[in-house]
Amino acid sequence: GENVEQHPSTLSVQEGDSAVIKCTYSDSASNYFPWYKQELGKGPQLIIDIRSNVGEKKDQRIAVTLNKTAKHFSLHITETQPEDSAVYFCAASDGGSQGNLIFGKGTKLSVKP
Amino acid sequence: GAGVSQSPSNKVTEKGKDVELRCDPISGHTALYWYRQSLGQGLEFLIYFQGNSAPDKSGLPSDRFSAERTGGSVSTLTIQRTQQEDSAVYLCASYPGSGPRFFGPGTRLTVL
């Protein structure tokens, strides 16, 4: 089955700097890669997703890149703001179990004003 | 429309008691997941329902855990004879069969 590794586990940046979180996956059949943001006491919220037929996707300050050959994908946040502080999870669809998502262990991002 | 809702938001129980956690998915969403999130950890897959297909139960940690989905809508996760290691946040998510999955706010379970 699918295995997703996420790095780093914690990330601290200064306001205005960029933040990058990286994930690798094992199942070459995976075709859907979402990123979720989880604030304290809340459920994860989808912030961006990408499909395997696309190499990059942007939404304002957030972008995701996908390298299918290397089986890794990354989240890029530019011009970080204190409200970006949260735990971020990457996920990959499980090619062996239709519709299932396997999550990374999360990255706690702290943006210091 | 409303998002995914879960109840109760918090549940405190004594070791050995049974608990039921409820998930109301977004109307029309054919697929529903349960995940468990232990303190400071990632999301551990428990079970997945898709339409009328047999559920994928491969993530259930023991036979004390079970789940059902009635009428293709509301789902209940039942934990029998709770143990302290069952303490976690239980998250439910639904989706229409393609595209993003939407999570509920979770139920925080504490087993004393």
Short mmCIF file of C-alpha atoms in Angstrom, two decimals:
data_model
loop_
_atom_site.label_atom_id
_atom_site.label_comp_id
_atom_site.label_asym_id
_atom_site.label_seq_id
_atom_site.Cartn_x
_atom_site.Cartn_y
_atom_site.Cartn_z
CA GLY A 1 0.00 0.00 0.00
CA GLU A 2 0.85 3.67 -0.16
CA ASN A 3 3.35 5.24 2.22
CA VAL A 4 3.77 9.01 2.55
CA GLU A 5 6.78 10.67 4.19
CA GLN A 6 6.67 14.36 5.11
CA HIS A 7 9.51 16.72 6.05
CA PRO A 8 10.25 18.71 8.09
CA SER A 9 8.15 17.90 11.14
CA THR A 10 8.55 21.47 12.39
CA LEU A 11 9.36 24.66 10.51
CA SER A 12 9.86 28.16 11.87
CA VAL A 13 10.12 31.17 9.57
CA GLN A 14 10.02 34.93 9.85
CA GLU A 15 6.98 36.76 8.58
CA GLY A 16 7.43 37.52 4.90
CA ASP A 17 9.78 34.62 4.24
CA SER A 18 8.87 31.56 2.18
CA ALA A 19 8.13 28.12 3.59
CA VAL A 20 8.57 24.81 1.80
CA ILE A 21 7.25 21.44 2.94
CA LYS A 22 8.17 18.27 1.08
CA CYS A 23 6.51 14.88 0.77
CA THR A 24 7.43 11.63 -0.92
CA TYR A 25 5.12 8.78 -1.80
CA SER A 26 5.68 5.17 -2.71
CA ASP A 27 2.77 4.08 -4.91
CA SER A 28 3.28 4.98 -8.57
CA ALA A 29 -0.48 4.51 -9.08
CA SER A 30 -1.27 7.51 -6.84
CA ASN A 31 -2.88 10.27 -8.89
CA TYR A 32 -4.23 12.81 -6.42
CA PHE A 33 -2.22 14.87 -3.94
CA PRO A 34 -4.01 17.29 -1.60
CA TRP A 35 -2.59 19.52 1.12
CA TYR A 36 -4.50 20.29 4.29
CA LYS A 37 -4.08 22.96 6.94
CA GLN A 38 -5.16 22.18 10.49
CA GLU A 39 -5.53 24.86 13.11
CA LEU A 40 -5.70 24.04 16.78
CA GLY A 41 -8.93 22.34 17.75
CA LYS A 42 -10.26 22.16 14.21
CA GLY A 43 -10.50 19.57 11.47
CA PRO A 44 -8.11 19.71 8.49
CA GLN A 45 -9.06 22.18 5.76
CA LEU A 46 -8.08 21.63 2.13
CA ILE A 47 -5.84 24.43 0.89
CA ILE A 48 -4.69 23.15 -2.49
CA ASP A 49 -4.56 19.92 -4.44
CA ILE A 50 -2.91 18.62 -7.60
CA ARG A 51 -3.49 15.72 -9.93
CA SER A 52 -0.83 13.60 -11.52
CA ASN A 53 -1.34 15.06 -14.99
CA VAL A 54 -0.19 18.48 -13.75
CA GLY A 55 3.29 19.51 -12.62
CA GLU A 56 2.47 22.71 -10.75
CA LYS A 57 -0.54 24.57 -9.43
CA LYS A 58 -0.76 28.00 -7.82
CA ASP A 59 -3.36 29.77 -5.74
CA GLN A 60 -2.27 33.22 -4.62
CA ARG A 61 0.56 32.72 -2.09
CA ILE A 62 0.34 28.93 -2.19
CA ALA A 63 1.77 26.61 -4.81
CA VAL A 64 2.24 22.87 -5.11
CA THR A 65 4.72 21.10 -7.37
CA LEU A 66 4.69 17.44 -8.35
CA ASN A 67 7.51 15.30 -9.69
CA LYS A 68 5.99 11.99 -10.70
CA THR A 69 9.27 10.44 -11.73
CA ALA A 70 10.83 11.07 -8.34
CA LYS A 71 7.51 10.53 -6.53
CA HIS A 72 7.66 13.69 -4.52
CA PHE A 73 5.55 16.80 -4.17
CA SER A 74 6.04 20.04 -2.31
CA LEU A 75 4.01 22.87 -0.82
CA HIS A 76 5.36 26.40 -1.20
CA ILE A 77 3.99 29.31 0.80
CA THR A 78 5.34 32.75 -0.11
CA GLU A 79 5.15 35.97 1.89
CA THR A 80 4.21 34.05 5.02
CA GLN A 81 1.93 35.67 7.58
CA PRO A 82 1.36 34.82 11.26
CA GLU A 83 -2.06 33.39 10.35
CA ASP A 84 -0.30 30.78 8.23
CA SER A 85 0.88 29.19 11.49
CA ALA A 86 -0.74 25.75 11.69
CA VAL A 87 -0.04 22.09 11.05
CA TYR A 88 0.10 21.17 7.38
CA PHE A 89 -0.54 17.65 6.08
CA CYS A 90 0.19 16.24 2.66
CA ALA A 91 -1.68 13.20 1.35
CA ALA A 92 -1.62 10.87 -1.61
CA SER A 93 -4.38 8.73 -3.03
CA ASP A 94 -3.93 5.03 -2.46
CA GLY A 95 -3.83 3.42 -5.89
CA GLY A 96 -4.74 0.08 -4.36
CA SER A 97 -7.82 1.29 -2.49
CA GLN A 98 -10.02 3.40 -4.67
CA GLY A 99 -10.60 6.80 -3.16
CA ASN A 100 -8.55 6.31 0.00
CA LEU A 101 -6.04 8.96 1.10
CA ILE A 102 -2.84 8.25 2.98
CA PHE A 103 -1.51 11.18 5.01
CA GLY A 104 1.94 12.32 6.01
CA LYS A 105 2.62 12.93 9.69
CA GLY A 106 2.33 16.69 9.41
CA THR A 107 4.52 19.79 9.60
CA LYS A 108 4.02 22.34 12.33
CA LEU A 109 4.66 25.73 10.75
CA SER A 110 5.33 28.73 12.98
CA VAL A 111 5.49 32.17 11.40
CA LYS A 112 7.11 34.71 13.70
CA PRO A 113 6.05 38.35 13.38
CA GLY B 1 -24.95 24.03 2.48
CA ALA B 2 -23.60 22.76 5.73
CA GLY B 3 -20.27 21.02 5.95
CA VAL B 4 -19.46 17.73 7.62
CA SER B 5 -20.69 17.65 11.19
CA GLN B 6 -19.67 15.35 14.02
CA SER B 7 -21.09 14.69 17.43
CA PRO B 8 -20.32 14.84 20.21
CA SER B 9 -17.48 17.35 19.97
CA ASN B 10 -16.00 15.96 23.18
CA LYS B 11 -16.53 12.65 24.91
CA VAL B 12 -15.07 11.54 28.22
CA THR B 13 -15.61 7.93 29.18
CA GLU B 14 -14.32 5.37 31.60
CA LYS B 15 -12.11 2.50 30.56
CA GLY B 16 -14.20 -0.49 29.54
CA LYS B 17 -17.26 1.48 28.44
CA ASP B 18 -18.58 1.53 24.88
CA VAL B 19 -18.81 4.78 22.90
CA GLU B 20 -20.56 5.82 19.71
CA LEU B 21 -19.34 8.69 17.55
CA ARG B 22 -21.54 10.16 14.85
CA CYS B 23 -20.75 11.72 11.49
CA ASP B 24 -23.16 13.59 9.23
CA PRO B 25 -21.53 13.96 5.82
CA ILE B 26 -22.24 16.62 3.24
CA SER B 27 -25.49 15.82 1.46
CA GLY B 28 -24.92 13.89 -1.75
CA HIS B 29 -21.41 12.77 -0.90
CA THR B 30 -21.13 9.08 -1.70
CA ALA B 31 -17.89 8.43 0.13
CA LEU B 32 -17.11 8.73 3.83
CA TYR B 33 -13.94 8.14 5.83
CA TRP B 34 -13.03 7.84 9.47
CA TYR B 35 -9.55 8.79 10.64
CA ARG B 36 -7.96 8.85 14.07
CA GLN B 37 -5.51 11.54 15.14
CA SER B 38 -3.52 10.99 18.30
CA LEU B 39 -1.95 13.97 20.06
CA GLY B 40 0.61 15.59 17.80
CA GLN B 41 0.37 12.83 15.24
CA GLY B 42 -0.84 12.47 11.68
CA LEU B 43 -4.10 11.05 10.48
CA GLU B 44 -4.47 7.30 10.82
CA PHE B 45 -6.95 5.78 8.37
CA LEU B 46 -9.63 3.63 10.02
CA ILE B 47 -12.41 2.84 7.55
CA TYR B 48 -13.79 4.00 4.19
CA PHE B 49 -17.32 3.74 2.80
CA GLN B 50 -18.01 4.26 -0.91
CA GLY B 51 -21.62 4.07 -2.08
CA ASN B 52 -23.05 0.58 -1.81
CA SER B 53 -19.66 -1.15 -1.97
CA ALA B 54 -18.33 -3.16 0.93
CA PRO B 55 -16.41 -0.82 3.23
CA ASP B 56 -12.63 -0.86 3.37
CA LYS B 57 -12.03 -1.81 7.00
CA SER B 58 -8.31 -2.39 6.65
CA GLY B 59 -7.40 0.44 9.04
CA LEU B 60 -9.46 -0.63 12.05
CA PRO B 61 -6.92 -1.31 14.82
CA SER B 62 -8.83 -4.09 16.56
CA ASP B 63 -12.16 -5.90 16.60
CA ARG B 64 -13.33 -3.48 19.30
CA PHE B 65 -13.77 -0.92 16.52
CA SER B 66 -16.67 -1.05 14.09
CA ALA B 67 -18.53 1.39 11.89
CA GLU B 68 -21.68 1.48 9.89
CA ARG B 69 -23.24 3.85 7.45
CA THR B 70 -27.02 3.85 7.33
CA GLY B 71 -28.84 4.73 4.13
CA GLY B 72 -25.65 5.94 2.53
CA SER B 73 -25.60 8.99 4.76
CA VAL B 74 -24.97 9.15 8.51
CA SER B 75 -22.16 7.03 9.88
CA THR B 76 -21.51 5.79 13.40
CA LEU B 77 -18.13 4.65 14.69
CA THR B 78 -18.43 2.37 17.70
CA ILE B 79 -15.60 1.54 20.07
CA GLN B 80 -16.34 -1.26 22.51
CA ARG B 81 -14.59 -1.78 25.85
CA THR B 82 -12.60 1.43 25.45
CA GLN B 83 -8.95 1.52 26.46
CA GLN B 84 -6.81 4.50 27.38
CA GLU B 85 -4.88 4.18 24.14
CA ASP B 86 -8.13 4.87 22.27
CA SER B 87 -7.94 8.48 23.46
CA ALA B 88 -7.59 10.62 20.34
CA VAL B 89 -9.48 12.92 18.01
CA TYR B 90 -11.69 10.98 15.62
CA LEU B 91 -12.18 12.74 12.31
CA CYS B 92 -14.76 12.08 9.65
CA ALA B 93 -14.49 13.21 6.03
CA SER B 94 -16.79 12.95 3.03
CA TYR B 95 -16.50 13.53 -0.69
CA PRO B 96 -18.61 13.11 -3.80
CA GLY B 97 -16.40 10.44 -5.40
CA SER B 98 -13.82 12.68 -7.00
CA GLY B 99 -12.03 15.81 -5.94
CA PRO B 100 -11.42 17.11 -2.45
CA ARG B 101 -12.41 15.44 0.77
CA PHE B 102 -14.03 17.63 3.40
CA PHE B 103 -13.35 17.04 7.06
CA GLY B 104 -15.57 17.56 10.05
CA PRO B 105 -14.33 19.24 13.25
CA GLY B 106 -13.69 15.92 14.97
CA THR B 107 -14.70 14.27 18.22
CA ARG B 108 -12.14 14.40 21.01
CA LEU B 109 -12.35 11.14 22.94
CA THR B 110 -10.78 10.85 26.37
CA VAL B 111 -10.72 7.47 28.09
CA LEU B 112 -10.00 7.71 31.80
#
